[in-house]
Coordinates of C-alpha atoms in Angstrom, one line a residue:
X155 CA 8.6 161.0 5.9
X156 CA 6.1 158.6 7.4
X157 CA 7.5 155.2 5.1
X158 CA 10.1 154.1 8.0
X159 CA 8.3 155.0 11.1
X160 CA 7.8 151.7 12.6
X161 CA 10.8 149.9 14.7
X162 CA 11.1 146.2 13.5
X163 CA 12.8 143.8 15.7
X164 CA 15.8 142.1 15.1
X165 CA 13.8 138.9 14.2
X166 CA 11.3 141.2 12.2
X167 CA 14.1 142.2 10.1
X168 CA 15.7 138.9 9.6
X169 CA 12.6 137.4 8.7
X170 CA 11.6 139.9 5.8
X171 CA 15.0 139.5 4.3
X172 CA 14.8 136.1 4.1
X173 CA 11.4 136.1 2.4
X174 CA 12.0 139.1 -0.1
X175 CA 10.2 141.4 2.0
X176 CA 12.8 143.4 3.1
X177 CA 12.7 146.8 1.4
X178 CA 11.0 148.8 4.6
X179 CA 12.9 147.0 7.4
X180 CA 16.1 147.8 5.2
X181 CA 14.1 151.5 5.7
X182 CA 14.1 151.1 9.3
X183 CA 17.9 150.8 9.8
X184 CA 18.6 153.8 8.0
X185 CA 17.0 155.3 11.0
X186 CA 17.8 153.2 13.9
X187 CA 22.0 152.6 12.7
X188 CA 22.6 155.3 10.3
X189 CA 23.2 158.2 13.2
X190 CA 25.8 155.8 15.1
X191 CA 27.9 155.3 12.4
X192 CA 27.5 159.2 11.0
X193 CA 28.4 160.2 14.5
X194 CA 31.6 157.7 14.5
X195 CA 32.6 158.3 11.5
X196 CA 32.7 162.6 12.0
X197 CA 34.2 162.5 15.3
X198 CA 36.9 160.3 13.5
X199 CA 38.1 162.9 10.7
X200 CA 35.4 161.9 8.0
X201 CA 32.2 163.6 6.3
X202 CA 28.6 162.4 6.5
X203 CA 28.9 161.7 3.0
X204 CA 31.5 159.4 3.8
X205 CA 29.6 157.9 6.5
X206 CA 26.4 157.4 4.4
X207 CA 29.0 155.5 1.8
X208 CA 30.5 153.3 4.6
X209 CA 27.2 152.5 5.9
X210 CA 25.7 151.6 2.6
X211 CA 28.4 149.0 2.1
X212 CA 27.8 148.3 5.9
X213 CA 23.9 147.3 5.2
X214 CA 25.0 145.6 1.5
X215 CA 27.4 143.0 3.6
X216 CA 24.7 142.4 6.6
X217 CA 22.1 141.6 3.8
X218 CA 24.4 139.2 2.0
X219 CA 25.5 137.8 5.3
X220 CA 21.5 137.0 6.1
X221 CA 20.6 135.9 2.5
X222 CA 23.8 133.2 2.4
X223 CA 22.8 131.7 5.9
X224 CA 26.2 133.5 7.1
X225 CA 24.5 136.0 9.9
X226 CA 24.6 134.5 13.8
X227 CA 22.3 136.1 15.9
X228 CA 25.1 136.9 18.8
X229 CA 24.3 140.4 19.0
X230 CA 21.6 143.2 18.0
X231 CA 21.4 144.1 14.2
X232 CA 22.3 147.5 14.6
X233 CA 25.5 146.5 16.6
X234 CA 26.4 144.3 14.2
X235 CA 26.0 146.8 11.4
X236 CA 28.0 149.7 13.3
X237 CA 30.8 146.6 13.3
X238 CA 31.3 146.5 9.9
X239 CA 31.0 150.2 9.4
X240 CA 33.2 150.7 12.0
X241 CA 35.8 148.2 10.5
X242 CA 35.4 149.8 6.9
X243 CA 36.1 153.1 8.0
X244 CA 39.3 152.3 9.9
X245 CA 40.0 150.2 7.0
X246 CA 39.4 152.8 4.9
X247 CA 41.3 155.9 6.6
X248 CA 44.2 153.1 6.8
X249 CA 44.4 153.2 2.6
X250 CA 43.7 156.8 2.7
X251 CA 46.5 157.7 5.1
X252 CA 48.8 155.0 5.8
X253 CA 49.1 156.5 9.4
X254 CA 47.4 153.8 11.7
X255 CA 50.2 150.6 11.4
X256 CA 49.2 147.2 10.6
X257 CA 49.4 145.5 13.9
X258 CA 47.2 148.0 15.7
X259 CA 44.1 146.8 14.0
X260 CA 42.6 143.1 14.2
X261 CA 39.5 143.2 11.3
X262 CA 37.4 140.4 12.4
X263 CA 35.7 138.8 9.2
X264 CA 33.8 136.1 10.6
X265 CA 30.9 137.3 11.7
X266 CA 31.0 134.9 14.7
X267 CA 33.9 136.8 16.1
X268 CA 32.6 140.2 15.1
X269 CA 30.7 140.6 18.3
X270 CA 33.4 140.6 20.7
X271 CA 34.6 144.0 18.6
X272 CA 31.4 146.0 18.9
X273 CA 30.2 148.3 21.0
X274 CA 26.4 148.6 21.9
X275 CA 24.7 151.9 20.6
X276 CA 24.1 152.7 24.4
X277 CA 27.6 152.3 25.2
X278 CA 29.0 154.7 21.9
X279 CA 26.6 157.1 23.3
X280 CA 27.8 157.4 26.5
X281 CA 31.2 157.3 25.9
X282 CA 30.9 159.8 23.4
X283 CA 29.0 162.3 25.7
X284 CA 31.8 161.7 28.5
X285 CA 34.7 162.5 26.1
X286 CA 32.6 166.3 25.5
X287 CA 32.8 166.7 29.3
X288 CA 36.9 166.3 28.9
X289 CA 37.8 169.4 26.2
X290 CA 39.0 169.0 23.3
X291 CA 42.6 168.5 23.6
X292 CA 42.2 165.3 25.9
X293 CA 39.3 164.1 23.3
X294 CA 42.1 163.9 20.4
X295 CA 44.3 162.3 22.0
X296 CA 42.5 159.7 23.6
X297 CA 41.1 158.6 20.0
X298 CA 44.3 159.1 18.7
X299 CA 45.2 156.0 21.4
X300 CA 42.2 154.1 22.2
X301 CA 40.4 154.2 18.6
X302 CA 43.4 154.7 16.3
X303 CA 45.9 153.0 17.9
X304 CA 48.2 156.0 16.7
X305 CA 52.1 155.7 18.4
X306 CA 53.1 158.7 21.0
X307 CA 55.6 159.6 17.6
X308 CA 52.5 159.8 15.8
X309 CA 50.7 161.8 18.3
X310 CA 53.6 164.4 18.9
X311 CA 53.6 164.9 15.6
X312 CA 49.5 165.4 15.0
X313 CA 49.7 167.7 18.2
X314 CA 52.4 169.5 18.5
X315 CA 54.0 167.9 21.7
X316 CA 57.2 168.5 22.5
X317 CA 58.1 165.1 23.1
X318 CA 56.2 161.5 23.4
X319 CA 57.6 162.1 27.2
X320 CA 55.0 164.6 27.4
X321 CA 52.7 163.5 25.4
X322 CA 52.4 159.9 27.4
X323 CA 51.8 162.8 30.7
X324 CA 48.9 164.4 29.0
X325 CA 48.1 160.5 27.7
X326 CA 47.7 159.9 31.8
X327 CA 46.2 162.5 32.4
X328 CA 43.1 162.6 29.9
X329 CA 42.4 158.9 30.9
X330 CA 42.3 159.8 34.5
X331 CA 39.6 162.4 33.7
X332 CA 37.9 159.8 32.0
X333 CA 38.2 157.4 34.7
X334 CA 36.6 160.0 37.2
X335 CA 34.2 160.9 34.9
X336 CA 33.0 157.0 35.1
X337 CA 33.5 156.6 38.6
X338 CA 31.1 159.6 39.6
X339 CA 28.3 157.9 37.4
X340 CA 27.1 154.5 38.5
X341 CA 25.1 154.1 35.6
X342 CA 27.7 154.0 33.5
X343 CA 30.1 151.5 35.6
X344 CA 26.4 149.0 35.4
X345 CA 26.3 149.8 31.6
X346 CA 30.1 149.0 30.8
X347 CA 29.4 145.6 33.5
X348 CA 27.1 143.8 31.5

C-alpha cells in the first residue's frame, strides 16, 4: 500500500523515464490519473475494467512519447494522459457501436495539438459534480451532445423522445440549468477563465 505514496512532479516523472528509473513514478500515476479516466470512462457506458485497459494503453503511449523525444511539456502529465484515454475510449465505443459519426470527432495525434483537447482534472471534476446537481435525464442527454456528439435522431431514439423537436426543447433546457448552475458559482466561472 505504501509503494506509491509520494506525488512526483511532472519534471520528477519525466526525468526518471528518461533515465530508466521510472517504475515508481509510473506507480504514482496510477494514483494521481487512473480515477479521472475510471470516472470518464463509467459515466460514459463503460466498466472499470475497461477503463483500467484504456488507461494502460493511455500510460504505454505517454511513455513511448517521453522515451522517443516526442512528449512537449504544454500541459500537466496527468492531463495529457486523461487525453489519450479519453481519445481511445471514444475511439473505442466508435468501433464497438458505430453510433457516434465520423465528423463529430477530431482525434488529435500530435501531441502538440493534444492540449487544446483536454480538460484539467479540476475542471472534469467540477463539471462532473454540476451535471449530479441536474438529474439524470438532463445528464444523458447533455453527454449524448456535448461528449458524444450523438444527432437529435440519435438521441430520440436512445430516449424515447417523441420527436428531435422535443428533444432539441429538453436539449435547451438541460443546458440552461447548467448555465445557472455556473453562474451561481464564481469559482467555477474563474476555473473555466483561465
Amino acid at each position: 500500500m505504501g509503494l506509491f505514496t509520494k506525488k512526483y512532479t511532472d519534471t520528477e516523472i519525466l526525468q526518471a523515464i528518461l533515465e530508466g528509473k521510472d517504475e515508481k513514478v509510473l506507480g504514482s500515476l496510477y494514483k494521481e490519473a487512473l480515477p479521472m479516466v475510471i470516472t470518464y470512462v463509467t459515466k460514459n457506458q463503460g466498466s472499470v475494467d475497461e477503463a483500467k485497459d484504456i488507461f494502460q494503453d493511455a500510460v504505454i503511449r505517454f511513455y513511448k512519447s517521453v522515451k522517443s523525444g516526442a512528449f512537449q511539456e504544454k500541459c500537466s502529465i496527468n492531463t495529457f494522459i486523461f487525453g489519450i484515454s479519453r481519445n481511445l475510449w471514444i475511439n473505442y465505443t466508435k468501433q464497438k457501436s458505430r453510433m457516434v459519426s465520423d465528423d463529430t470527432i477530431k482525434f488529435e495525434q500530435d501531441s502538440a495539438n493534444l492540449e487544446e483537447d483536454l480538460v484539467s482534472e479540476e475542471k472534469v471534476n467540477i463539471v462532473n459534480k454540476l451535471l449530479d446537481l441536474l438529474g439524470e435525464q438532463c445528464q444523458k442527454l447533455l453527454r449524448y451532445t456535448v461528449y458524444d456528439g450523438l444527432s437529435m435522431r440519435e438521441i430520440v431514439t436512445l430516449m424515447g423522445f417523441s420527436s428531435e423537436d422535443v428533444a432539441k426543447t429538453n436539449n435547451y433546457r438541460c443546458k440552461q440549468k447548467m448555465l445557472k448552475l455556473v453562474k451561481e458559482r464564481p469559482e467555477v466561472m474563474l476555473l473555466f477563465e483561465r
